[in-house]
XYZ file of C-alpha atoms in Angstrom:
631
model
C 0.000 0.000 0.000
C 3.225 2.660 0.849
C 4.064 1.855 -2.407
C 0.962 2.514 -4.170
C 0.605 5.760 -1.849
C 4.142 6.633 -3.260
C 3.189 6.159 -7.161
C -0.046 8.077 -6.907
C 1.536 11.077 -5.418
C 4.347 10.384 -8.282
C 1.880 10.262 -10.812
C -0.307 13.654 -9.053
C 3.495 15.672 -8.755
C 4.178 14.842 -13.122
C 0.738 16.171 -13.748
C 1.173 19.502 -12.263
C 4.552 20.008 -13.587
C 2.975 18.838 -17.501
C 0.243 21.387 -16.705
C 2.770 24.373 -15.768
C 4.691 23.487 -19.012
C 1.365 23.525 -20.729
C 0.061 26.788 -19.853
C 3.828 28.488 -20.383
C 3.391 26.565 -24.230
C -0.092 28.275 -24.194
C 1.152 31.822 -23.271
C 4.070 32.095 -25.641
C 1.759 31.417 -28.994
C -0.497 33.887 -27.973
C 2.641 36.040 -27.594
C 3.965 35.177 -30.932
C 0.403 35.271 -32.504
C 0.071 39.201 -30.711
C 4.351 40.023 -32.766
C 4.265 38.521 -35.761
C 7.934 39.314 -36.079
C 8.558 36.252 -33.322
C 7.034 33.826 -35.896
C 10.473 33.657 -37.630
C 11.803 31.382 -35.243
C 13.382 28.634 -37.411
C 11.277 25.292 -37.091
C 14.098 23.167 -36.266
C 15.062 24.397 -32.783
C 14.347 21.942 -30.202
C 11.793 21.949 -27.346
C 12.377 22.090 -24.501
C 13.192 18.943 -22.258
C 10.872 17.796 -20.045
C 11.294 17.251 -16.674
C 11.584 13.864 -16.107
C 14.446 13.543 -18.777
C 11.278 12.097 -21.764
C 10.630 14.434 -24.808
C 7.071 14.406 -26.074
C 4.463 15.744 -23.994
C 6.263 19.043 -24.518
C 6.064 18.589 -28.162
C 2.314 19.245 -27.980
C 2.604 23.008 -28.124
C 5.135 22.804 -30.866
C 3.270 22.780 -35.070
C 4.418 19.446 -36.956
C 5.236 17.753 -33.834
C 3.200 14.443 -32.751
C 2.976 12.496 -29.598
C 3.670 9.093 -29.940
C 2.737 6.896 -27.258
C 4.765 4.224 -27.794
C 7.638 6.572 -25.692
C 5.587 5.716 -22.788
C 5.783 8.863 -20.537
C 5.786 8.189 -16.978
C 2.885 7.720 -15.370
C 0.276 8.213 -18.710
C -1.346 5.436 -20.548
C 0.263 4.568 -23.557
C -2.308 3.246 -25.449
C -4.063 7.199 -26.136
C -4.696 8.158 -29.344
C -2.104 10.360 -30.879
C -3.005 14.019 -31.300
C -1.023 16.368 -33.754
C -0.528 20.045 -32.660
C -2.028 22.076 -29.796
C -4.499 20.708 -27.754
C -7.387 22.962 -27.190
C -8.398 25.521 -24.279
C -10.256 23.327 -21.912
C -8.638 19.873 -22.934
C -8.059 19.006 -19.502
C -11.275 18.688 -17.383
C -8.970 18.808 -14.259
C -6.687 21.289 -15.329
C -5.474 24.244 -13.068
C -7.339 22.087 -9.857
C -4.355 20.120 -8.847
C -6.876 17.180 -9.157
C -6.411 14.050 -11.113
C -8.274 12.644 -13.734
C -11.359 10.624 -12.565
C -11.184 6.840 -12.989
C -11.569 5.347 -16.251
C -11.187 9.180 -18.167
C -8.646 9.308 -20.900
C -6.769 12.393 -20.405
C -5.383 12.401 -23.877
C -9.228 12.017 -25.256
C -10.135 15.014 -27.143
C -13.740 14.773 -26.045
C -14.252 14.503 -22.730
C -14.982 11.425 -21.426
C -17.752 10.608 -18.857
C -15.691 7.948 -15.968
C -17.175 4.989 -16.153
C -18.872 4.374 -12.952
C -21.291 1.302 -12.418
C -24.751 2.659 -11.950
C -25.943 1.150 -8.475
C -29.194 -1.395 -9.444
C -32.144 -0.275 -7.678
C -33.361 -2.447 -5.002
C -35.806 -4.800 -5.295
C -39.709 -3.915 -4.145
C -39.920 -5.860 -0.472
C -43.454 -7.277 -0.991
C -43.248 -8.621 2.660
C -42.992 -4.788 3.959
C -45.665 -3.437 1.669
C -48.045 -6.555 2.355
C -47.024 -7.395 6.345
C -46.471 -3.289 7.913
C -48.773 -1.532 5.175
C -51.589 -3.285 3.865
C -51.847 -6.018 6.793
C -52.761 -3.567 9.368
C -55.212 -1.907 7.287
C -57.407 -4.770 6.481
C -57.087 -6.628 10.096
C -58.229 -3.552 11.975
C -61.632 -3.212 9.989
C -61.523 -7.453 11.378
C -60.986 -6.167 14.666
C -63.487 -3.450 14.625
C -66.510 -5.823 13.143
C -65.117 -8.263 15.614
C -65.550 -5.886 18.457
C -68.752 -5.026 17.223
C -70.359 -8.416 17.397
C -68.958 -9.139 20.485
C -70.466 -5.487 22.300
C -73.934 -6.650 20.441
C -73.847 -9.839 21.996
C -72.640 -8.963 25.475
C -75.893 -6.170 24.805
C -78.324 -8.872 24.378
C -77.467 -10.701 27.058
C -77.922 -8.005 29.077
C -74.655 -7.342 30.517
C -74.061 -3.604 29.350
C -76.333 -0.604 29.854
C -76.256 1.683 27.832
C -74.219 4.442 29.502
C -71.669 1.389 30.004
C -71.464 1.022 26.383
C -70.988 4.242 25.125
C -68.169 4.773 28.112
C -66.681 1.521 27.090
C -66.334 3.127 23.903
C -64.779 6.295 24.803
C -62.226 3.642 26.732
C -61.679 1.546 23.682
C -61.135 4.856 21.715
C -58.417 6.058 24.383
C -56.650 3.156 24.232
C -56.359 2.555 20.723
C -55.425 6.072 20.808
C -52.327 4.947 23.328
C -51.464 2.485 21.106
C -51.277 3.988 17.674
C -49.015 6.796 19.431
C -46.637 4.018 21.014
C -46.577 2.524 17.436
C -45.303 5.571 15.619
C -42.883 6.293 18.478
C -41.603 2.723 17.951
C -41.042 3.395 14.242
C -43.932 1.231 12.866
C -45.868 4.167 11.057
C -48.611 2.286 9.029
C -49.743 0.209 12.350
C -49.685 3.556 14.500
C -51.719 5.409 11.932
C -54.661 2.593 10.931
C -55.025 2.414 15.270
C -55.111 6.589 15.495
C -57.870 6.606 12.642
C -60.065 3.838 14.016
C -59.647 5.658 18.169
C -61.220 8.556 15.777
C -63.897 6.528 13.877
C -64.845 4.826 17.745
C -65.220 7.987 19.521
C -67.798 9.619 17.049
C -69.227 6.470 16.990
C -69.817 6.507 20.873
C -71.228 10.473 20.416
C -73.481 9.216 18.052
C -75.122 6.359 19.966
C -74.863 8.464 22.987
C -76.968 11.027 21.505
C -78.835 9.619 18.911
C -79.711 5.429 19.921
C -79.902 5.931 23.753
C -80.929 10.029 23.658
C -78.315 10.306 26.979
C -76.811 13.613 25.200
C -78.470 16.808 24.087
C -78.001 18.159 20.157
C -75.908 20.627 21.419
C -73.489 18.871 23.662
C -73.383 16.340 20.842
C -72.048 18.864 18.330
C -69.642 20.284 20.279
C -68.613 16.322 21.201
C -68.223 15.749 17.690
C -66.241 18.925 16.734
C -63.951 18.036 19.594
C -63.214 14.278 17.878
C -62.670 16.444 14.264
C -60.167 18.778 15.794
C -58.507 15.868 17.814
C -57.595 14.161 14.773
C -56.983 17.230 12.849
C -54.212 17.891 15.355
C -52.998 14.098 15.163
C -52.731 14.427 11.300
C -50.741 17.773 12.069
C -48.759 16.437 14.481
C -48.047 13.221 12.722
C -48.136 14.477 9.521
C -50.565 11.831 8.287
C -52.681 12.501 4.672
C -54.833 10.170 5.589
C -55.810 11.345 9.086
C -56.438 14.529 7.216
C -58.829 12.923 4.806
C -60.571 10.836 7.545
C -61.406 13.824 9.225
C -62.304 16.006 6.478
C -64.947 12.451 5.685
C -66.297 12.848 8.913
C -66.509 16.600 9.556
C -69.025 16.917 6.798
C -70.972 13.973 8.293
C -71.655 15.578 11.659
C -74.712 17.647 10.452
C -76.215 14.219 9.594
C -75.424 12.778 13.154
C -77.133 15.115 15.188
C -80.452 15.132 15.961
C -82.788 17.654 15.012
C -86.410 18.082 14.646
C -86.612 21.558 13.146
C -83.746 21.534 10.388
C -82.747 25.090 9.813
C -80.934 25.864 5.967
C -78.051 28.404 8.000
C -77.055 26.632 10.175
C -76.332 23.109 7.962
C -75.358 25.592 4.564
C -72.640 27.246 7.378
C -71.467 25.183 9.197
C -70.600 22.632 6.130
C -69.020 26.222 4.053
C -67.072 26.939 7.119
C -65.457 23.491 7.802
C -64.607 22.931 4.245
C -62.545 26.479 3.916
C -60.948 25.480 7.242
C -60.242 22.002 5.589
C -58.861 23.698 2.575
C -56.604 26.200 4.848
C -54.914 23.757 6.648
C -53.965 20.968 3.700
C -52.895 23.916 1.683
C -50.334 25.032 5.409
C -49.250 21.284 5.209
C -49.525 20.877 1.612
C -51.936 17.860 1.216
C -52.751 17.195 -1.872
C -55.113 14.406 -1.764
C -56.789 16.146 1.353
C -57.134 19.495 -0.513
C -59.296 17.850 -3.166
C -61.089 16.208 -0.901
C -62.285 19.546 0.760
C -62.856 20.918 -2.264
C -64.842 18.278 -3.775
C -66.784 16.381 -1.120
C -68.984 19.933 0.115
C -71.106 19.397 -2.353
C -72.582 15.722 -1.310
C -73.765 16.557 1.734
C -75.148 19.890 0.375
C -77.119 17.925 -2.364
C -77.987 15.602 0.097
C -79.147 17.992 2.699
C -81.170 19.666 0.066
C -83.520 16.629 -1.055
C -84.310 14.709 2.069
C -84.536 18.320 4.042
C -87.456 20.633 3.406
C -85.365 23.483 1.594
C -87.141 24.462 -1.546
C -87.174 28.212 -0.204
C -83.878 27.958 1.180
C -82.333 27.799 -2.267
C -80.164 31.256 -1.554
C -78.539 29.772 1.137
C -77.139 26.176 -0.692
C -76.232 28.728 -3.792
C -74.189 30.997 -1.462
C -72.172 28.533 0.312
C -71.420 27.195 -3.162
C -70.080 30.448 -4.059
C -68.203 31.127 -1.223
C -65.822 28.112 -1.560
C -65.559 29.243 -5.050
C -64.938 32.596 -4.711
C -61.843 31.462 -1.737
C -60.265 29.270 -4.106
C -60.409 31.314 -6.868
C -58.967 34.109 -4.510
C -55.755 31.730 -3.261
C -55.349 31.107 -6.986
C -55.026 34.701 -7.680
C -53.235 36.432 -5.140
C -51.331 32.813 -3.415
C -48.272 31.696 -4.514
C -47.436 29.639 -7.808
C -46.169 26.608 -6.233
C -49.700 25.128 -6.508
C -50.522 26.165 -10.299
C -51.244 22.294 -10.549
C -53.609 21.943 -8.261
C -55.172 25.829 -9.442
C -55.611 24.116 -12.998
C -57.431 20.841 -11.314
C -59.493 22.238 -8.857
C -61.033 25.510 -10.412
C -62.196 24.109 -13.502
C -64.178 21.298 -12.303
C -65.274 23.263 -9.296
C -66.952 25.769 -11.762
C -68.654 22.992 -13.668
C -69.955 22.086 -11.073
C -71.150 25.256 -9.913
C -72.982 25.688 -12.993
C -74.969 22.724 -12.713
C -76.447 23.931 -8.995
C -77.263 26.874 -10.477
C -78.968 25.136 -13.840
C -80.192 23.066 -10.492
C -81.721 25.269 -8.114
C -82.720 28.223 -10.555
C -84.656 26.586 -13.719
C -86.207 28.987 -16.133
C -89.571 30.132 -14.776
C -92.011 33.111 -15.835
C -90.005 35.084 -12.543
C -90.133 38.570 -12.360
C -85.966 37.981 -11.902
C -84.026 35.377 -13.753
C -81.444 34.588 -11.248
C -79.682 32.402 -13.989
C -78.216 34.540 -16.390
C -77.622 36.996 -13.876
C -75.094 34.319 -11.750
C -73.562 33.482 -15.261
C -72.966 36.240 -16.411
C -71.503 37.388 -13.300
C -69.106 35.062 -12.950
C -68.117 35.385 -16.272
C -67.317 38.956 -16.198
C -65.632 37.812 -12.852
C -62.951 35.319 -14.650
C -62.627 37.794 -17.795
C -60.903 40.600 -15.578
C -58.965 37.978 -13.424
C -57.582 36.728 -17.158
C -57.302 40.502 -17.770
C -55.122 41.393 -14.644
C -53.425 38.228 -14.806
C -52.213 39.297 -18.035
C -51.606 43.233 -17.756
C -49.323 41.661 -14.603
C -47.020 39.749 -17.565
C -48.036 36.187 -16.329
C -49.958 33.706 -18.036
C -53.756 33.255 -17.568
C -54.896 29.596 -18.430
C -57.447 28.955 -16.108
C -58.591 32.114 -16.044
C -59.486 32.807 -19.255
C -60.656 29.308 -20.233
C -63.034 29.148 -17.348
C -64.094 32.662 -18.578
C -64.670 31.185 -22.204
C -66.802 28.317 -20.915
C -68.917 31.024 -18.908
C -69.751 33.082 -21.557
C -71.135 30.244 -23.742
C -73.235 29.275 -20.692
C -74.284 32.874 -20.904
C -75.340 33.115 -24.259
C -76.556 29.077 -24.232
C -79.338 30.673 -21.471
C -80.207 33.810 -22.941
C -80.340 33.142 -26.391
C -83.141 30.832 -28.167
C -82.006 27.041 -29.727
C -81.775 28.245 -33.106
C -79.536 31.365 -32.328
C -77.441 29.246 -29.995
C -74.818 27.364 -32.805
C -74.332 30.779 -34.043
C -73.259 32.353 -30.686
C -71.180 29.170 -29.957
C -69.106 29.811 -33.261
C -68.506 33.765 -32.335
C -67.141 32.441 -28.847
C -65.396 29.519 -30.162
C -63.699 31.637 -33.013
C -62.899 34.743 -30.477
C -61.383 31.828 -27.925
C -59.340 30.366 -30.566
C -57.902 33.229 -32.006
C -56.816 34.482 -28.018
C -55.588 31.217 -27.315
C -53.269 31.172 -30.515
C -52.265 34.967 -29.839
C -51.325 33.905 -26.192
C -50.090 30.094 -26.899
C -52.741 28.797 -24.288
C -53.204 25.143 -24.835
C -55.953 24.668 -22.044
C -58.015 27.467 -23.684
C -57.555 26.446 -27.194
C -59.064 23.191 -26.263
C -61.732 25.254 -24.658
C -62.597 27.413 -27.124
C -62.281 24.075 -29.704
C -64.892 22.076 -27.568
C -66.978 25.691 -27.651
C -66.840 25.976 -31.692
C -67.372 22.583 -32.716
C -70.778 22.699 -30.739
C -71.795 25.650 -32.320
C -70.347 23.275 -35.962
C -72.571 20.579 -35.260
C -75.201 22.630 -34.253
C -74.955 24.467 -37.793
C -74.899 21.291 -39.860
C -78.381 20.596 -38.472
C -79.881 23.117 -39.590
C -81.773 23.868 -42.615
C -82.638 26.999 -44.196
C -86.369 27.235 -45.022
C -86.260 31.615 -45.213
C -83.730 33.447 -46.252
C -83.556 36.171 -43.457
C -83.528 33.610 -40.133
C -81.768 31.887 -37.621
C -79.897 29.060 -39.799
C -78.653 31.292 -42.916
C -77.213 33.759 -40.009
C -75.545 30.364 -38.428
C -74.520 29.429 -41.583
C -73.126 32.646 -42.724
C -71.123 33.045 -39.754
C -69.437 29.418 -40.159
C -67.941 30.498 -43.512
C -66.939 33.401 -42.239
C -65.471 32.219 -39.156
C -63.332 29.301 -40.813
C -61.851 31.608 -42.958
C -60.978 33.787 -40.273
C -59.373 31.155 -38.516
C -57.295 30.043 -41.442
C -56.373 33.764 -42.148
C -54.666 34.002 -38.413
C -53.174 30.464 -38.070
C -51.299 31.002 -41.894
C -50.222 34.713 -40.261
C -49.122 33.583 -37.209
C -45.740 33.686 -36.261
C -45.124 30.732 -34.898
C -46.453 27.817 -37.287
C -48.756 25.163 -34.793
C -48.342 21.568 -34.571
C -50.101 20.955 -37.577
C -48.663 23.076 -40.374
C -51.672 22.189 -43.316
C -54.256 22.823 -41.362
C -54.890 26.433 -42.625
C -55.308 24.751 -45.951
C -57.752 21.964 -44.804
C -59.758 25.170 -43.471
C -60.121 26.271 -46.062
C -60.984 23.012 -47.959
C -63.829 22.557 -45.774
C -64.835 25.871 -45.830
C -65.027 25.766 -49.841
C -67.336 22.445 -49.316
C -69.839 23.806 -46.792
C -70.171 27.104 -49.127
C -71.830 24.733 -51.573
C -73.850 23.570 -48.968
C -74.862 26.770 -48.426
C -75.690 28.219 -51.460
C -77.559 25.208 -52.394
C -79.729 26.142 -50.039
C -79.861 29.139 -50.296
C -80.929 28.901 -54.254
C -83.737 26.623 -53.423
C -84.937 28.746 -50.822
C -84.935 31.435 -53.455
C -86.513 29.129 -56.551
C -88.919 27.577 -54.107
C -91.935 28.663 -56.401
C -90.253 27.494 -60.071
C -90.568 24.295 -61.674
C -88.604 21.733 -61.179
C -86.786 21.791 -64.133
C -85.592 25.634 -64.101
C -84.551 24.961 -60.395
C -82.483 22.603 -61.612
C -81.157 25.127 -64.052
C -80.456 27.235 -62.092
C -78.866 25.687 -59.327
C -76.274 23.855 -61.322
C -75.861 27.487 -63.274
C -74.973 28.727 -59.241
C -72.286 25.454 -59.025
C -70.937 26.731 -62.066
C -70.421 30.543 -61.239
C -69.089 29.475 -57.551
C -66.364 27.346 -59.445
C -65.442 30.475 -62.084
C -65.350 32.488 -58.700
C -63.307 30.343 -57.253
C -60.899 30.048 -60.137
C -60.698 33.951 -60.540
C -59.578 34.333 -56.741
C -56.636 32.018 -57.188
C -55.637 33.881 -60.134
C -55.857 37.162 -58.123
C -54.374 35.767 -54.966
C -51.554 33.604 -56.923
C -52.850 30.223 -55.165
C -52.305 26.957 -57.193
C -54.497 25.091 -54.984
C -57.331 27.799 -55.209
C -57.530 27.497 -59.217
C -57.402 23.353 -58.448
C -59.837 23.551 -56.656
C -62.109 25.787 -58.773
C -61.496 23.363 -61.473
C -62.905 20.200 -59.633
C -65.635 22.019 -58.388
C -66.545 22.410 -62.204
C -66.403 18.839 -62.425
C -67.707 18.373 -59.739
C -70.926 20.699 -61.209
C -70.634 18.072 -64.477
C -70.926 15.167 -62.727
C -73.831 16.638 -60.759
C -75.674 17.634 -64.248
C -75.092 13.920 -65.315
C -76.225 11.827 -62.512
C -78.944 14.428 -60.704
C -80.287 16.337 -63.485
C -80.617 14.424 -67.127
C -82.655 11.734 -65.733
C -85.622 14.318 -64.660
C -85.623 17.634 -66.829
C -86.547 17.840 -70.167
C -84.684 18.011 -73.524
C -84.418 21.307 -73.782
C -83.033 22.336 -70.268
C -80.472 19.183 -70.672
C -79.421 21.392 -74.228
C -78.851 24.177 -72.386
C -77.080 22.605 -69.285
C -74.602 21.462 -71.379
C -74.007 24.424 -74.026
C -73.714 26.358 -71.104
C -71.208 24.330 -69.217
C -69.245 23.131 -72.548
C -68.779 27.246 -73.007
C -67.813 27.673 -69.089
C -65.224 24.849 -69.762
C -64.058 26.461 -72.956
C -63.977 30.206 -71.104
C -61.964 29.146 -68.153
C -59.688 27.209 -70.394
C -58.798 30.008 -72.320
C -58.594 32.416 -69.012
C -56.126 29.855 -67.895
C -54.018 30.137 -70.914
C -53.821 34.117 -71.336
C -52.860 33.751 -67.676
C -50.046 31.405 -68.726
C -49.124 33.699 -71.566
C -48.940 36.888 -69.285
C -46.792 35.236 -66.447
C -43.251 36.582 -67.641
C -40.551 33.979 -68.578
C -37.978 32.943 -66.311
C -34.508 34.287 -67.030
C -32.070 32.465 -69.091
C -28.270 32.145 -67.907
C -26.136 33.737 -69.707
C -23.943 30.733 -70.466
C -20.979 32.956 -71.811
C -20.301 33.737 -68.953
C -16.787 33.557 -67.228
C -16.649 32.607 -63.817
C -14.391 34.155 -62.041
């Protein structure tokens, strides 16, 4: 070992000396490359010796001069790759640190090379911890519990308990489990400690509950305050213990107590507050200890035992109160997403979205459309969408992104108009949002809104393609209208855009589909108008509109220099042939089928020529000169 000591510190002592030389090499070229007049130094004088009496490293910093490792300079590999000239700034990865190279690095390796350490292979998953410690405990306690339970019913029918024994027995059994789990956790056995702390929390409400409710020994009141006592004692065990699941257990049973007390006269305030008031509190303290599952459960779970408070109680007038504490937990959480800090955008994204939806439906819920002198509806919709527009707004004047914001504030307005408007006028509204969303969401590269404001448009799409036009001034030709309009809006931005999307053609498949459903349109739109001609001059005329649209089309892609425009012109003219062939021949008489087809035939021939003086007036491409000289 002294001797391997010795060669190490042999080998560390050449490497600082080879570095020294290195950076002197370094330092005179870019003294000779500053005076060109020192570049006349003949290129036969000799470098200078190295130190330990071998020539070659040296050479390095000299042009024409190559290491050969075959020399075998002390304490270097000597199988390295040779390298011809200077090496470059940074060659070393240790130089300058008085370190050496890490193990299995070649320090002659012009890239630099990673040391080939072993990766350590994970451990293998101990399925007798996860099944004995986790999951054991968990399933043998609910054994236990049913197992105490039969065995208190029995000693109860035989008439060995009263009932102010039992429910004391169960305050006893709820202590000492309590005991126990804390022993447990202090012992380092976490999962047993924790399943015994939840179930000396599930046994004490239990005892409150058949205290006051089976054997009536209790009062309401002193059976609230009982049961508040339990929440907050296993609130503070989840605190103190820093146990999720505590948390969630309590959260569970916090929102049952309303259903656990007795009460003959039910009143709306009190159940409505008290459940608003312990699910903020919830929410406050799993956002302190930042629990996620727990948060979502506070968020989420208010509204079952609202909705089941309101149909078995007798609340029909009491619909104010249910609709406030709704919007009070919404209005909190929107208010820690806007002003609380951005560590949580996650769970901002996942809780305000669905907590709006379902916001919406107590308010479709509790406030249908009635003959009212007020119509609470749109008023709460369109509040809460102005609401969410100047949160996006602020968000964004601040120079941060607004996804939720504005999404949720997309979603409202649709609501909004979905209320106010009637069915027919509806698709038409749902394109204008749709389109408006989509172009924002482009503009501010919101993904979560351009799905939105997607899901928004193609409802008011499908709503469109249902509709048929029976007058010309009325609710479908306005939806209509507006579709073609909006698609070629749309394609207009995305081709503008600076940034091209995922999807680079889809400007032109937007405008594919928008050619397509303006045939749709003005199809019916002409029969609307030749409603009262015969059948064969409707025919006429309609294929005389194909025809026109196609010439129209053609004309734009000649003004607009668009190859795929004047295509597409050109097969809707076939297109308009076939249609005469198939649709109209078999049905119109022999003089309309003469005039069909002297009027297309002369179409053909007209935007044949038009095609060819627009071929003659394009001017031709230059010709190299081919005498030329290059230079």
């Amino acid at each position: 070992m002294d001797l391997l000591e010795k060669r190490i510190a042999q080998l560390e002592a050449n490497m600082k000396e080879m570095q020294q030389e290195l950076a002197e090499l370094r330092q005179e070229r870019r003294g000779t490359d500053r005076n060109p007049e020192a570049q006349t130094t003949p290129s036969n004088t000799s470098p200078p010796p190295y130190a330990g009496g071998q020539q070659g490293y040296a050479a390095y910093g000299q042009a024409g001069m190559q290491h050969n490792p075959q020399q075998g300079i002390s304490g270097y590999p000597s199988q390295s790759p040779s390298y011809q000239g200077s090496p470059p700034q940074g060659y070393y990865p240790n130089q300058g640190t008085g370190q050496p190279n890490p193990q299995g690095m070649n320090p002659y390796a012009y890239n630099q090379q990673r040391p080939n350490i072993p990766q350590e292979p994970k451990p293998p998953k101990d399925w007798e911890h996860l099944i004995a410690r986790v999951w054991l405990p968990r399933v043998f306690i609910v054994v236990l519990l049913l197992g105490v339970l039969w065995g208190f019913t029995a000693a109860v029918s035989a008439g060995y308990l009263t009932e102010p024994v039992r429910c004391l027995l169960g305050v006893v059994v709820a202590a000492s489990m309590y005991w126990l789990g804390e022993r447990q956790i202090r012992n380092q056995r976490e999962a047993l400690g924790q399943v015994l702390l939840g179930g000396a929390i599930g046994v004490l409400i239990l005892s409150v509950f058949a205290a006051h409710e089976l054997y009536s020994l209790i009062p309401s009141a002193l059976a609230f305050v009982l049961y508040i006592l339990s929440i907050a004692l296993c609130v503070f065990t989840a605190q103190r213990r820093r146990s999720q699941t505590l948390m969630i257990i309590a959260t569970v049973a916090g929102y049952l107590i309303p259903f656990l007390v007795h009460s003959t006269h039910p009143n709306a305030w009190v159940f409505t507050g008290y459940e608003a008031i312990f699910s903020l509190a919830m929410i406050a303290v799993a956002l302190k200890f930042d629990y996620r599952a727990a948060y979502y459960v506070a968020v989420g779970v208010l509204h079952l035992p609202l909705l089941i408070g309101y149909a078995a109680g007798d609340f029909g007038e009491s619909r104010h109160i249910f609709i406030a504490a709704v919007f009070i937990q919404h209005a909190v959480l929107l208010a820690y997403a806007y002003f609380g800090p951005v560590r949580r955008k996650l769970d901002e994204t996942l809780s305000l979205f669905p907590v709006y939806g379902l916001m919406a439906l107590w308010i479709y819920a509790l406030y249908p459309f009635t003959g009212d002198s007020i119509h609470w509806r749109p008023l709460m919709l369109i509040g809460w969408a102005l609401i969410y527009s100047l949160a996006a707004l602020g968000k964004y004047v601040k120079g941060e992104r607004p996804p939720v914001y504005i999404s949720i504030a997309t979603a409202a307005w649709f609501l909004w108009a979905l209320d106010i408007l009637n069915q027919s006028y509806s698709p038409a509204a749902a394109i204008v949002i749709g389109t408006a969303g989509l172009i924002l969401g482009f503009k501010l590269k919101n993904y979560m809104q351009q799905i939105t404001a997607a899901a928004v448009f193609l409802y008011g799409v499908s709503g469109t393609l249902f509709l048929i036009i029976h007058d010309l001034f009325s609710a479908p030709s306005l939806s209509w209208l507006i579709l073609l309009i909006s698609i070629a809006v749309l394609s207009y931005v995305i081709r503008h855009m600076s940034e091209p999307i995922i999807f680079g053609r889809l400007p032109d498949i937007l405008m594919w589909a928008d050619a397509l459903l303006a045939i749709i349109f003005i199809t019916q739109i002409t029969n609307v108008l030749t409603a009262d001609l015969t059948y064969d001059f409707r025919h006429l005329v309609l294929s005389a509109v194909w025809a026109l649209y196609a010439i129209a089309v053609i004309v734009c892609g000649m003004i607009f220099q668009r190859q795929m425009v004047r295509i597409a012109g050109i097969g809707l003219l076939f297109l308009t042939l076939v249609k005469v062939i198939i649709v109209d021949l078999p049905d119109v008489s022999v003089a309309v089928r003469a005039i069909l087809f002297i009027g297309l035939g002369a179409l053909g021939m007209f935007v044949s020529r038009l095609l060819y003086k627009r071929k003659d007036s394009t001017p031709p491409a230059p010709v190299p000169d081919e005498t030329a000289i290059d230079p």
